[in-house]
mmCIF file with all atom_site columns, C-alpha atoms in Angstrom:
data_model
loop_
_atom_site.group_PDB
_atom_site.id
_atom_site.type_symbol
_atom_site.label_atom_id
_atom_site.label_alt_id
_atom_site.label_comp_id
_atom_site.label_asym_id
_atom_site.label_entity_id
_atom_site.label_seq_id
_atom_site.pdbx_PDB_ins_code
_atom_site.Cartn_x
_atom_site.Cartn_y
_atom_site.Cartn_z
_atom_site.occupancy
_atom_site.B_iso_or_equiv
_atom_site.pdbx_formal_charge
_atom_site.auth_seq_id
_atom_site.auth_comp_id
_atom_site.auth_asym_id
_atom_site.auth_atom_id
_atom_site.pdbx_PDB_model_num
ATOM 1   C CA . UNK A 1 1   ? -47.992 -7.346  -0.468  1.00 0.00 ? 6   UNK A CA 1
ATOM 2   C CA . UNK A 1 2   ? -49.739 -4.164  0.591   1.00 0.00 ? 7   UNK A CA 1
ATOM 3   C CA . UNK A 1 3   ? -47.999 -1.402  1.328   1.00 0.00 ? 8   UNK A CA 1
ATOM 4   C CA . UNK A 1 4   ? -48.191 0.472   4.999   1.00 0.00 ? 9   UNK A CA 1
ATOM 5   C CA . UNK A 1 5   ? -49.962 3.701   4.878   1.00 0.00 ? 10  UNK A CA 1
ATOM 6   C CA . UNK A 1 6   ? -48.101 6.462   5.374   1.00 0.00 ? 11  UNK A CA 1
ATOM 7   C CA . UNK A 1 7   ? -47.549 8.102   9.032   1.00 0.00 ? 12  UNK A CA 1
ATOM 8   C CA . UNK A 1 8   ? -47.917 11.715  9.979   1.00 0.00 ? 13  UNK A CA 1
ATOM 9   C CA . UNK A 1 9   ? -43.924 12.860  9.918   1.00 0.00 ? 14  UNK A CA 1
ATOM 10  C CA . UNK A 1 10  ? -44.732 14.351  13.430  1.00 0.00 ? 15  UNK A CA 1
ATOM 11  C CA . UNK A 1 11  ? -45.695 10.822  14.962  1.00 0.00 ? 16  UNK A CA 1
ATOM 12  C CA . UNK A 1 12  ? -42.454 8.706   13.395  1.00 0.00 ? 17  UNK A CA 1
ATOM 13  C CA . UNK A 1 13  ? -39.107 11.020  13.667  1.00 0.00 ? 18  UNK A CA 1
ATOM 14  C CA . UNK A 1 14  ? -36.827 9.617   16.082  1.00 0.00 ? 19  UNK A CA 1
ATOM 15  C CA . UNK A 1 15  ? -35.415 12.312  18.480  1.00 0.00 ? 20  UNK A CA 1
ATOM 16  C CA . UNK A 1 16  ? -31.612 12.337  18.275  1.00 0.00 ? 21  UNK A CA 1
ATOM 17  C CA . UNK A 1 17  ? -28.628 14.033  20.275  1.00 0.00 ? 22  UNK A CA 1
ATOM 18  C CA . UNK A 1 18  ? -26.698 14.106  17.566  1.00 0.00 ? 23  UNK A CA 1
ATOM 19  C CA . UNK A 1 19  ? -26.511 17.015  15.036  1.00 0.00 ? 24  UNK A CA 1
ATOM 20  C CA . UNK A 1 20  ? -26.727 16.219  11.084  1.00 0.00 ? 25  UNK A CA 1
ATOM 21  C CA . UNK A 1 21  ? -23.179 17.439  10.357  1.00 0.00 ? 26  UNK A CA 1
ATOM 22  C CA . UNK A 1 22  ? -21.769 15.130  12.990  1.00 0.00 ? 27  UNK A CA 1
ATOM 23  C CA . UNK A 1 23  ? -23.466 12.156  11.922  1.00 0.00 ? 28  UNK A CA 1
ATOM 24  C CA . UNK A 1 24  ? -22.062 13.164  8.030   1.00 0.00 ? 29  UNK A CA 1
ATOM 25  C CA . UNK A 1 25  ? -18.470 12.831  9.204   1.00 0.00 ? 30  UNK A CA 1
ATOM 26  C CA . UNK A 1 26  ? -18.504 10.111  11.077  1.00 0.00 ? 31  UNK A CA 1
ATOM 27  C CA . UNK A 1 27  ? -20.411 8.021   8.403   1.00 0.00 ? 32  UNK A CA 1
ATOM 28  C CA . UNK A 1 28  ? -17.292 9.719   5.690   1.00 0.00 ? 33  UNK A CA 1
ATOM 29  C CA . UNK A 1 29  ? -14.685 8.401   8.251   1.00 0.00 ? 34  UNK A CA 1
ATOM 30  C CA . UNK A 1 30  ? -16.203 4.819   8.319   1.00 0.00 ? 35  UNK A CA 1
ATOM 31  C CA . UNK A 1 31  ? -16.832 5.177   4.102   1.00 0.00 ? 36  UNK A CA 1
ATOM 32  C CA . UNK A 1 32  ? -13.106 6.258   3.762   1.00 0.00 ? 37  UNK A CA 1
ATOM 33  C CA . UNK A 1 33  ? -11.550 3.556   5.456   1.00 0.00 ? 38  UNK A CA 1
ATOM 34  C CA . UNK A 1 34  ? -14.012 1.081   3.675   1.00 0.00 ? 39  UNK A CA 1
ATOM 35  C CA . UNK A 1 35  ? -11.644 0.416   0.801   1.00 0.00 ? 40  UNK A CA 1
ATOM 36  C CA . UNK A 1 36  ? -10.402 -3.063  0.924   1.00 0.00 ? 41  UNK A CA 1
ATOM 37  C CA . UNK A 1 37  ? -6.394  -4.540  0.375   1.00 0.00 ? 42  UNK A CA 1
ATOM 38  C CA . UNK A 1 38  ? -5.852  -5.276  -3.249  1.00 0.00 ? 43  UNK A CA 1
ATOM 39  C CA . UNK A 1 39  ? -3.745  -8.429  -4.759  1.00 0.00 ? 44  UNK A CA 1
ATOM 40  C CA . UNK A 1 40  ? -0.647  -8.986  -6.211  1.00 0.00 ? 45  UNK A CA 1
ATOM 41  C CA . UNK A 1 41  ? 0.303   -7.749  -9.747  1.00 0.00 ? 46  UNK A CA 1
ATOM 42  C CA . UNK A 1 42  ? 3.199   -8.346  -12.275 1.00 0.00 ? 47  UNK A CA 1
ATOM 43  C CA . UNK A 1 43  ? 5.763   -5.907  -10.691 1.00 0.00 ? 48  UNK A CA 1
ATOM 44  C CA . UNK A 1 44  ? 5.604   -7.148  -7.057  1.00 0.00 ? 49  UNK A CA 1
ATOM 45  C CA . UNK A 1 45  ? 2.035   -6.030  -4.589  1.00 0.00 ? 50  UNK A CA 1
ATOM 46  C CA . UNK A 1 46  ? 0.166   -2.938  -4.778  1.00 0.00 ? 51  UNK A CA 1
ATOM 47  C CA . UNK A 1 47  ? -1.729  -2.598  -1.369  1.00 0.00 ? 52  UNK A CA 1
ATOM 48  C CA . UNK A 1 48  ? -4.770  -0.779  -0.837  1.00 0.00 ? 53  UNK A CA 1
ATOM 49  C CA . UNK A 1 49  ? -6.104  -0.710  3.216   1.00 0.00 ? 54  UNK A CA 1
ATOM 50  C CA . UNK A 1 50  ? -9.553  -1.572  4.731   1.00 0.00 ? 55  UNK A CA 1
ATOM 51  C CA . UNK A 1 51  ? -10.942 -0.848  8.029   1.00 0.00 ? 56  UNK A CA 1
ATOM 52  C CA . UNK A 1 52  ? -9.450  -2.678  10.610  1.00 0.00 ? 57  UNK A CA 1
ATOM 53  C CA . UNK A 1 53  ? -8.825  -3.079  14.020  1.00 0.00 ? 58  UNK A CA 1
ATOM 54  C CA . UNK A 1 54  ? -5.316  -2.054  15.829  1.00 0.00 ? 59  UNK A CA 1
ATOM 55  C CA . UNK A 1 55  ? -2.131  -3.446  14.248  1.00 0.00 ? 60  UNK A CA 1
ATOM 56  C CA . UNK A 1 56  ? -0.334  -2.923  17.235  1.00 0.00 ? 61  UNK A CA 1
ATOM 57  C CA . UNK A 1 57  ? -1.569  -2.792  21.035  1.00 0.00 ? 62  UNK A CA 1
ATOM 58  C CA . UNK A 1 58  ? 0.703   -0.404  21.900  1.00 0.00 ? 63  UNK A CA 1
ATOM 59  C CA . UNK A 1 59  ? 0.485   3.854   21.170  1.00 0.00 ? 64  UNK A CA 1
ATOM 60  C CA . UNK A 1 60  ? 2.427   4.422   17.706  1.00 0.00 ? 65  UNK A CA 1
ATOM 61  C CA . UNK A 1 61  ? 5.190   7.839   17.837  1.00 0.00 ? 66  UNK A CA 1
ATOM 62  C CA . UNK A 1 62  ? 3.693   8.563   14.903  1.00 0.00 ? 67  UNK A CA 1
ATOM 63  C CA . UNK A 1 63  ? 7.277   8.795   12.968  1.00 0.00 ? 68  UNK A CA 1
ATOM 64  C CA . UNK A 1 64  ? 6.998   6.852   10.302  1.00 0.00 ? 69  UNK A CA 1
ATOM 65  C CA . UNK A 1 65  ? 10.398  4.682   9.669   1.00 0.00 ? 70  UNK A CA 1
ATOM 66  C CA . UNK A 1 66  ? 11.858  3.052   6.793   1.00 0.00 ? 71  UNK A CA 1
ATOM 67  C CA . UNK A 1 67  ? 12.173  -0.390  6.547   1.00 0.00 ? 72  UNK A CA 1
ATOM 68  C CA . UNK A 1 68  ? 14.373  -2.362  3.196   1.00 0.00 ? 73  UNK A CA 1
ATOM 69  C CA . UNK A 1 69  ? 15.719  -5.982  2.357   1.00 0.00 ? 74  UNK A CA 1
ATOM 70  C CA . UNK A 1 70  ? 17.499  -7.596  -0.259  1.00 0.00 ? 75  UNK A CA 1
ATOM 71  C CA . UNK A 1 71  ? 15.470  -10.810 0.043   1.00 0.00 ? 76  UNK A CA 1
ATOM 72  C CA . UNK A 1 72  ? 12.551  -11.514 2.235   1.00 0.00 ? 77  UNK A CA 1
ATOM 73  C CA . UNK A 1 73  ? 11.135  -14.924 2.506   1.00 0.00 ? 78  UNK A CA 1
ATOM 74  C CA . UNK A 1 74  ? 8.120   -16.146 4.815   1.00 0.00 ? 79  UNK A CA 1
ATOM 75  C CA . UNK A 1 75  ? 5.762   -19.236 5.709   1.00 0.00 ? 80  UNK A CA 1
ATOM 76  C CA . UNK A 1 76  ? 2.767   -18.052 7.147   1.00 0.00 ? 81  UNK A CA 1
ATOM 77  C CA . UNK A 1 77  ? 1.578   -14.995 5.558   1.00 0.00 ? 82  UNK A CA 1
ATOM 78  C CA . UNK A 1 78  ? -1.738  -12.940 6.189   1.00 0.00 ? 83  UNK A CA 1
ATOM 79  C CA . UNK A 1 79  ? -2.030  -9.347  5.198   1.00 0.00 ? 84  UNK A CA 1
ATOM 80  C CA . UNK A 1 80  ? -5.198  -6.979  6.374   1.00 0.00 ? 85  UNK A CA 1
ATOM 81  C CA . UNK A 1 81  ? -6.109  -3.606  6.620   1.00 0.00 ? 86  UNK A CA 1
ATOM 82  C CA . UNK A 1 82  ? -6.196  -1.858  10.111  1.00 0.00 ? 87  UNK A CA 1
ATOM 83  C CA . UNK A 1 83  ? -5.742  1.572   12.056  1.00 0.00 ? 88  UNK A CA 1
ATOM 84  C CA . UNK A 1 84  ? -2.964  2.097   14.656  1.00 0.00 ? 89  UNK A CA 1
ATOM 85  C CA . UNK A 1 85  ? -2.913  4.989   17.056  1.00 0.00 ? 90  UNK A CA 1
ATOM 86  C CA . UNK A 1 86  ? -0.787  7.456   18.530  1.00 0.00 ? 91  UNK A CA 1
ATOM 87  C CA . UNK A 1 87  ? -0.824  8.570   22.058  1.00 0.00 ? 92  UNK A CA 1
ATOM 88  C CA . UNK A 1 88  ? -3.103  11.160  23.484  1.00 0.00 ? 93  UNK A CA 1
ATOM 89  C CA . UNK A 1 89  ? -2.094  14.745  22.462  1.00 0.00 ? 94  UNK A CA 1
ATOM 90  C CA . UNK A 1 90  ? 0.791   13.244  20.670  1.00 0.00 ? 95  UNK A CA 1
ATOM 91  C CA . UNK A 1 91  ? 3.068   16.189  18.299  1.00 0.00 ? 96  UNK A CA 1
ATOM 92  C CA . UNK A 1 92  ? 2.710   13.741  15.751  1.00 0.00 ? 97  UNK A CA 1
ATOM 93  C CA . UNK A 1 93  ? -1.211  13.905  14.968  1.00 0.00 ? 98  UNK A CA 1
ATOM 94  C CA . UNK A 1 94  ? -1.410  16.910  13.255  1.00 0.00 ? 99  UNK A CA 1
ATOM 95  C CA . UNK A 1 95  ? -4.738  16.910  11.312  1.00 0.00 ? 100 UNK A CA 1
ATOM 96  C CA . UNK A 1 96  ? -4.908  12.830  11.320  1.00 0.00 ? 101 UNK A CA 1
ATOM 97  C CA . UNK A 1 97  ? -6.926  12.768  14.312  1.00 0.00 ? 102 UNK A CA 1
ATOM 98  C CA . UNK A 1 98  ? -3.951  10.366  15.906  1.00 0.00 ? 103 UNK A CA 1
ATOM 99  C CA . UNK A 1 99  ? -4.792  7.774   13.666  1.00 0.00 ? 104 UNK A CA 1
ATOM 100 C CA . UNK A 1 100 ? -3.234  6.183   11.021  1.00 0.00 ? 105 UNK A CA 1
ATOM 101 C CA . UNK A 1 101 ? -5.039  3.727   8.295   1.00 0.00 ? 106 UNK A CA 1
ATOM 102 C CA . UNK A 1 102 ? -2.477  0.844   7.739   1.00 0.00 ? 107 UNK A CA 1
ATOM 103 C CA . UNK A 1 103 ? -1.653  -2.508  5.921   1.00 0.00 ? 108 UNK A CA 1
ATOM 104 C CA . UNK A 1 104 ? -0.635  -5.238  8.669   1.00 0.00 ? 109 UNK A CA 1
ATOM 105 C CA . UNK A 1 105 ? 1.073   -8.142  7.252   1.00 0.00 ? 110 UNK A CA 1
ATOM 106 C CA . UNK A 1 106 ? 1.980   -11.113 9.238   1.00 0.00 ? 111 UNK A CA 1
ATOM 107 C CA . UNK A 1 107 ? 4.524   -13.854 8.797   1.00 0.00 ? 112 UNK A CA 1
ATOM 108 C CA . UNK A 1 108 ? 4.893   -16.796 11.112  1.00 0.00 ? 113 UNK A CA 1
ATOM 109 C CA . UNK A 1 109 ? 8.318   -17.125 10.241  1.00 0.00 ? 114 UNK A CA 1
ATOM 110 C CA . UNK A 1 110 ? 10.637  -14.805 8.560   1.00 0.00 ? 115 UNK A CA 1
ATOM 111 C CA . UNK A 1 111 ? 14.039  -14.359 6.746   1.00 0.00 ? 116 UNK A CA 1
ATOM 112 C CA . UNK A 1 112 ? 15.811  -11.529 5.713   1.00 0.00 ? 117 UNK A CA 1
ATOM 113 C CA . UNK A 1 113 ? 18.889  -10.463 3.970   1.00 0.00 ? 118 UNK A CA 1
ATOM 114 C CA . UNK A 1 114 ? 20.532  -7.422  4.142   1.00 0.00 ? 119 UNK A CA 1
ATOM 115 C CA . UNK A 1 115 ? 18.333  -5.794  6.433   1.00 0.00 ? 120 UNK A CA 1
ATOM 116 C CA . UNK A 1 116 ? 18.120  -1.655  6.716   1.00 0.00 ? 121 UNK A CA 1
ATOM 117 C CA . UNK A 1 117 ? 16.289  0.094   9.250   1.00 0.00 ? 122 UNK A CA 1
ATOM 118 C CA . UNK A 1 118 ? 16.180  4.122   9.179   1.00 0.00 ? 123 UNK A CA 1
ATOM 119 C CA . UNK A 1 119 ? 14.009  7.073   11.063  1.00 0.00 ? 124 UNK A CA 1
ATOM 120 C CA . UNK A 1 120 ? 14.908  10.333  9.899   1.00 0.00 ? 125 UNK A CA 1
ATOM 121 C CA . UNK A 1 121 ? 14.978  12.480  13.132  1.00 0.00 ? 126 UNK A CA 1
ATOM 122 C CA . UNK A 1 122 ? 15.490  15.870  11.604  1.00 0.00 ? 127 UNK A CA 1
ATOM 123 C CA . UNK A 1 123 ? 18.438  16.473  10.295  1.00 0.00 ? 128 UNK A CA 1
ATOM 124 C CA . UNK A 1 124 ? 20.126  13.532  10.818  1.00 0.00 ? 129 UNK A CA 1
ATOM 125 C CA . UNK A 1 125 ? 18.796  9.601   10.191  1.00 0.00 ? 130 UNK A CA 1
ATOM 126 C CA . UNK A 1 126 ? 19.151  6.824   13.356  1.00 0.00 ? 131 UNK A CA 1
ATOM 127 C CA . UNK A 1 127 ? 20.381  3.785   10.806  1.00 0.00 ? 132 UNK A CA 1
ATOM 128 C CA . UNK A 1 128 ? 20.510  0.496   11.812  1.00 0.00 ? 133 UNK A CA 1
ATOM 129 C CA . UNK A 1 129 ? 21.753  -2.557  9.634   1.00 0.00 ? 134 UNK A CA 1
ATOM 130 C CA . UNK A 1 130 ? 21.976  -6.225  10.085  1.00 0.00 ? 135 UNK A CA 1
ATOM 131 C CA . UNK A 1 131 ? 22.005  -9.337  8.118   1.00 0.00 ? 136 UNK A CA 1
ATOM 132 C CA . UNK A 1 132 ? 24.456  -8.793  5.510   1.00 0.00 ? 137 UNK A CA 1
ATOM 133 C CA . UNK A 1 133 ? 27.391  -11.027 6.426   1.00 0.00 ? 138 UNK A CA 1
ATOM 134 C CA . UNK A 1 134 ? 26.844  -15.111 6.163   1.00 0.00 ? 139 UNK A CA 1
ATOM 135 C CA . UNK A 1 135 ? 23.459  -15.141 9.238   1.00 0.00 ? 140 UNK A CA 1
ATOM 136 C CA . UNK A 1 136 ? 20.598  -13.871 7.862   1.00 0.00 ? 141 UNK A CA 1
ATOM 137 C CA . UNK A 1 137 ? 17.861  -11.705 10.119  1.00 0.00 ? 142 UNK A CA 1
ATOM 138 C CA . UNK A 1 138 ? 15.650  -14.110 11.283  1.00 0.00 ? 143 UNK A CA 1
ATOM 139 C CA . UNK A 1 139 ? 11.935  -13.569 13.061  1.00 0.00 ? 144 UNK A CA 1
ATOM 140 C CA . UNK A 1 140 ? 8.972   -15.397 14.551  1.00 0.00 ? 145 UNK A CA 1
ATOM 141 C CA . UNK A 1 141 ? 5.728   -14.118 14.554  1.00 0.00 ? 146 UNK A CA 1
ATOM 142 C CA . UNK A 1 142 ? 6.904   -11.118 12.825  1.00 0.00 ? 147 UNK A CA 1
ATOM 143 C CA . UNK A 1 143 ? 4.212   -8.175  12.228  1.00 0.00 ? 148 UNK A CA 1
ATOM 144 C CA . UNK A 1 144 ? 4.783   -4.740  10.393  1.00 0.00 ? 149 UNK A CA 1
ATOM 145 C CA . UNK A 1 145 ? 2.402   -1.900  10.050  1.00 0.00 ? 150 UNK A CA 1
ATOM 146 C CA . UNK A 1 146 ? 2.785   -0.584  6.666   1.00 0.00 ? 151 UNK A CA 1
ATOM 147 C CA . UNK A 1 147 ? 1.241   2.666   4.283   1.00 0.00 ? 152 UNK A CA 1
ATOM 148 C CA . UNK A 1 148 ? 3.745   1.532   1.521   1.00 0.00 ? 153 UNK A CA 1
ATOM 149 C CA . UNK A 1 149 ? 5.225   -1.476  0.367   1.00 0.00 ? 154 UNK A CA 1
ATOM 150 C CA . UNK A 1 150 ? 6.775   -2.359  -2.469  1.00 0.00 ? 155 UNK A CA 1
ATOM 151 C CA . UNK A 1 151 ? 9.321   -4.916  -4.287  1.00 0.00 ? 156 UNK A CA 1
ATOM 152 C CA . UNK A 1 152 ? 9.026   -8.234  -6.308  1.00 0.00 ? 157 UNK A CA 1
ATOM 153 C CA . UNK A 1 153 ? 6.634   -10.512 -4.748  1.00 0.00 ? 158 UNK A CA 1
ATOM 154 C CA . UNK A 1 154 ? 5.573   -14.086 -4.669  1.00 0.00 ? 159 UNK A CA 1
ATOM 155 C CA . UNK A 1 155 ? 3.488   -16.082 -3.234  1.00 0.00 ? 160 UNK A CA 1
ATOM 156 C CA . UNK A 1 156 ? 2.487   -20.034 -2.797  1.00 0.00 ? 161 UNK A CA 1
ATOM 157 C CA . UNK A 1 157 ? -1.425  -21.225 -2.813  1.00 0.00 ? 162 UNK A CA 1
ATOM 158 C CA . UNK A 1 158 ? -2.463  -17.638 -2.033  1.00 0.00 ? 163 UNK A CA 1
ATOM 159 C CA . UNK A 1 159 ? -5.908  -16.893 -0.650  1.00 0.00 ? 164 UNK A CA 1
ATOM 160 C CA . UNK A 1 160 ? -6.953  -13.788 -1.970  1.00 0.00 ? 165 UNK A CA 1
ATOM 161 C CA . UNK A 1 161 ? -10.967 -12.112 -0.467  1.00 0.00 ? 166 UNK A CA 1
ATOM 162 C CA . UNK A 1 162 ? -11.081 -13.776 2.929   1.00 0.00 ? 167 UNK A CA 1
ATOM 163 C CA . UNK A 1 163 ? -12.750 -12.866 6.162   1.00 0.00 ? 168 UNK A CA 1
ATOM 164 C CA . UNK A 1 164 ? -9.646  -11.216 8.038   1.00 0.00 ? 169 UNK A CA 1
ATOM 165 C CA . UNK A 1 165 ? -11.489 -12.554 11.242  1.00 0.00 ? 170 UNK A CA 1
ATOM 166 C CA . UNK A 1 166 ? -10.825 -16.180 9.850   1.00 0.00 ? 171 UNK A CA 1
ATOM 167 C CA . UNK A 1 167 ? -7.400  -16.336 8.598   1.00 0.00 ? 172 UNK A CA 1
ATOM 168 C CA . UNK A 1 168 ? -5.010  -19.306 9.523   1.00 0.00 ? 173 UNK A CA 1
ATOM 169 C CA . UNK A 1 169 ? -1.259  -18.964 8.436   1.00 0.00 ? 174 UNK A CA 1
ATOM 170 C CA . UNK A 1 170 ? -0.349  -16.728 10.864  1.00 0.00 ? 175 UNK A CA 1
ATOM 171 C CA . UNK A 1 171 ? -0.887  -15.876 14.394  1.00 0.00 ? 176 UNK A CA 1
ATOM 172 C CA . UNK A 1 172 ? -2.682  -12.827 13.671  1.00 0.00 ? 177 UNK A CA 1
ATOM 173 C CA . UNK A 1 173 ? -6.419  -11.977 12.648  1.00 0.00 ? 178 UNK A CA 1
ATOM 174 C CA . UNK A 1 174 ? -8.680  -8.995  11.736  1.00 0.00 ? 179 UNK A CA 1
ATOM 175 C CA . UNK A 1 175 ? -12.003 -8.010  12.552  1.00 0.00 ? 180 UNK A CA 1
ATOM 176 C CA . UNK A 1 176 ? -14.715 -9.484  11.207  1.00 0.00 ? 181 UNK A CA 1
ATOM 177 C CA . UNK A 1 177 ? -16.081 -8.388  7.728   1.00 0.00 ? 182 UNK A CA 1
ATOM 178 C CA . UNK A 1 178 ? -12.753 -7.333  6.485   1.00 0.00 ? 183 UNK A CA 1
ATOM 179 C CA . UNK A 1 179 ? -10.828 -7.851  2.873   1.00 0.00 ? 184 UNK A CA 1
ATOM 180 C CA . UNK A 1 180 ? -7.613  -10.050 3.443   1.00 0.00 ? 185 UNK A CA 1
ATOM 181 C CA . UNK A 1 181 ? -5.277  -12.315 1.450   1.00 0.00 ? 186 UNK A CA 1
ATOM 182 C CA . UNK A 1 182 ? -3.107  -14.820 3.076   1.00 0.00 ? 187 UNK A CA 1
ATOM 183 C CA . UNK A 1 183 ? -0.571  -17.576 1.380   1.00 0.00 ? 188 UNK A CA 1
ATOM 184 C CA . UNK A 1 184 ? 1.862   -20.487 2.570   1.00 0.00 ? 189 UNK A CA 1
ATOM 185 C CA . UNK A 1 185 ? 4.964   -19.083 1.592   1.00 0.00 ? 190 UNK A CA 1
ATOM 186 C CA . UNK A 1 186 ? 5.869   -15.368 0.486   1.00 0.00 ? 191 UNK A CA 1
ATOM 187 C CA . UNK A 1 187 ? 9.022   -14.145 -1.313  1.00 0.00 ? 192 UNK A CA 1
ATOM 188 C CA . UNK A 1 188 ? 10.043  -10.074 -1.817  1.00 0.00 ? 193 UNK A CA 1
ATOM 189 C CA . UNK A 1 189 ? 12.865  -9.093  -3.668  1.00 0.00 ? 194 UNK A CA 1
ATOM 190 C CA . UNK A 1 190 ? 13.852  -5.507  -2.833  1.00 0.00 ? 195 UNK A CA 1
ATOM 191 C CA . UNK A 1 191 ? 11.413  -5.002  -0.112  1.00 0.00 ? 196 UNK A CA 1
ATOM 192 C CA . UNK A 1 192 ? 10.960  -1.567  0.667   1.00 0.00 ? 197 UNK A CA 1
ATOM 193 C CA . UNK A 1 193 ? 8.441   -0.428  3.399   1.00 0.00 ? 198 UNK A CA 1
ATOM 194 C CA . UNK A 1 194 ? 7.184   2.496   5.090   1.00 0.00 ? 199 UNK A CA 1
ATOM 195 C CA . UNK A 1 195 ? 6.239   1.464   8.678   1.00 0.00 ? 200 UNK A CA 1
ATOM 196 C CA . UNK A 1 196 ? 4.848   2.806   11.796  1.00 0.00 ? 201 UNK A CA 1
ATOM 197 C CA . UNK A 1 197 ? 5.020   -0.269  13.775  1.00 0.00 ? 202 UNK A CA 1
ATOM 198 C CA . UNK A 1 198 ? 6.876   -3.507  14.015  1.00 0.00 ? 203 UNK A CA 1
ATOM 199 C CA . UNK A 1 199 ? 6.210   -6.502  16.340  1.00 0.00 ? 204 UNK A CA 1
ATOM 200 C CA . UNK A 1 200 ? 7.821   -9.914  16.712  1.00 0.00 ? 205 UNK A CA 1
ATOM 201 C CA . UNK A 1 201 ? 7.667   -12.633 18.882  1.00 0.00 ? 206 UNK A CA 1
ATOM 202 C CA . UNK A 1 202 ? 11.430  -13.331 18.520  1.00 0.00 ? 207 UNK A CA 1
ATOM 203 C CA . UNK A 1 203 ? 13.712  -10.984 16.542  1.00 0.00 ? 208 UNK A CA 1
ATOM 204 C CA . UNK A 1 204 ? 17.459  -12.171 15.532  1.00 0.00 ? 209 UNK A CA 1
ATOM 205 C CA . UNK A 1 205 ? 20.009  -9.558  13.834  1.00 0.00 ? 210 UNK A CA 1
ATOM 206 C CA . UNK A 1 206 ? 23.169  -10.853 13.281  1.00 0.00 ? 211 UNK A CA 1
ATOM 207 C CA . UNK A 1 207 ? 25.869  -8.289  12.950  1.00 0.00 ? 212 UNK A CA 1
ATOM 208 C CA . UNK A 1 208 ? 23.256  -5.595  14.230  1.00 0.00 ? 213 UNK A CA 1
ATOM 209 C CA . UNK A 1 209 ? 24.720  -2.155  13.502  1.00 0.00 ? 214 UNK A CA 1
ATOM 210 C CA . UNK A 1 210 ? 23.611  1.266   14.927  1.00 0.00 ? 215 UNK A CA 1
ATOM 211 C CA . UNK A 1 211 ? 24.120  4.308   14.066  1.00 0.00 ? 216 UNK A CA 1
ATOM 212 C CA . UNK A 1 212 ? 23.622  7.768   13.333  1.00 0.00 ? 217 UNK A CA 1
ATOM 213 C CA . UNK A 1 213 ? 23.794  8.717   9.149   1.00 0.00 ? 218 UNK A CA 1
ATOM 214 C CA . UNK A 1 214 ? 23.041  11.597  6.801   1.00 0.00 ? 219 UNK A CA 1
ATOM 215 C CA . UNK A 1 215 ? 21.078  9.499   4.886   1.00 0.00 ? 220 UNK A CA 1
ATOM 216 C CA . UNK A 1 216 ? 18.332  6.685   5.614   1.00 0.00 ? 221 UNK A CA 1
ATOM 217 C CA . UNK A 1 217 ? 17.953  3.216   3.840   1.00 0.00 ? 222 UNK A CA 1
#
């Protein structure tokens, strides 16, 4: 083919409203959350996040809380990248812009054992505790926006590089274009998680404990 002759610069630059250092960051921002979930390995899942759409559709405090569990054990798990924000002119945004670049995992249905929840308030931690007598926690349609998770995972007929927009073992999807695994069953031993948002469709804590503690989970 033939190639176009060249234009006079004068007759072919778009005008734009926009100055070159603003177009820079926001293209950074979109590069930066670009990176995509990453799979399980021999000592339970290491989780990197993608660009997403909100975890949660409600405003996030922005205090991160601290989530732990003996045993976990799901059918119906998806896991996906996403961003969840905080309310406007929250105390919480500092230099984060109010946003926060997450791992959502979904489970359609959800045991736990031993169950710790903790938010460290400043000085002092709100605890709450459940599940460790014969019931076990139990939840449907359970969500959890994570930026650490770790334990001892597996996982049945995993699906690991789909479309987040088309995943099927849960009742949760991503956007379109985004990294995301999803399995028939999941099992964590010694889940630990760092959350900023938890959701659940229906949420059972047998010999639910609250309290106030020096120390979190």
């Amino acid at each position: 083919m033939a190639s176009s002759p060249d234009l006079p610069s004068t007759d072919n630059t778009p005008e734009t409203s926009e100055t070159p250092e603003r177009r820079g960051r926001v293209r950074l921002r979109r590069a930066a959350v670009m990176a995509v979930p990453a799979t399980l390995v021999t000592a339970g899942l290491a989780i990197l996040t993608a660009q997403g759409a909100l975890g949660v559709q409600f405003a996030i405090s922005g205090m991160p809380f601290t989530v732990t569990a003996t045993e976990l054990d799901g059918t119906g798990f998806e896991q996906f990248g996403g961003l969840d924000n905080m309310a406007e002119g929250s105390p919480n945004a500092g230099d984060t812009g109010g946003q926060v670049l997450v791992v959502t995992s979904a489970i359609k249905n959800a045991t736990l054992t031993k169950l710790c929840q903790s938010v460290d308030l400043g000085g002092t931690n709100l605890l709450i505790t459940a599940g460790s007598g014969e019931h076990k926690v139990t939840a449907t349609d359970l969500t959890t926006d994570s930026t650490e998770l770790s334990g001892d995972a597996a996982f049945d007929n995993i699906e690991i590089g789909n479309d987040a927009s088309t995943l099927t073992k849960a009742n949760a999807k991503g956007p379109i274009g985004v990294f995301s695994q999803q399995a028939d069953t999941v099992h964590i031993a010694n889940l630990r998680q760092t959350n900023y948002a938890t959701t659940a469709g229906v949420f059972k804590l047998p010999g639910l404990k609250l309290g106030f503690s020096d120390s979190g989970c």
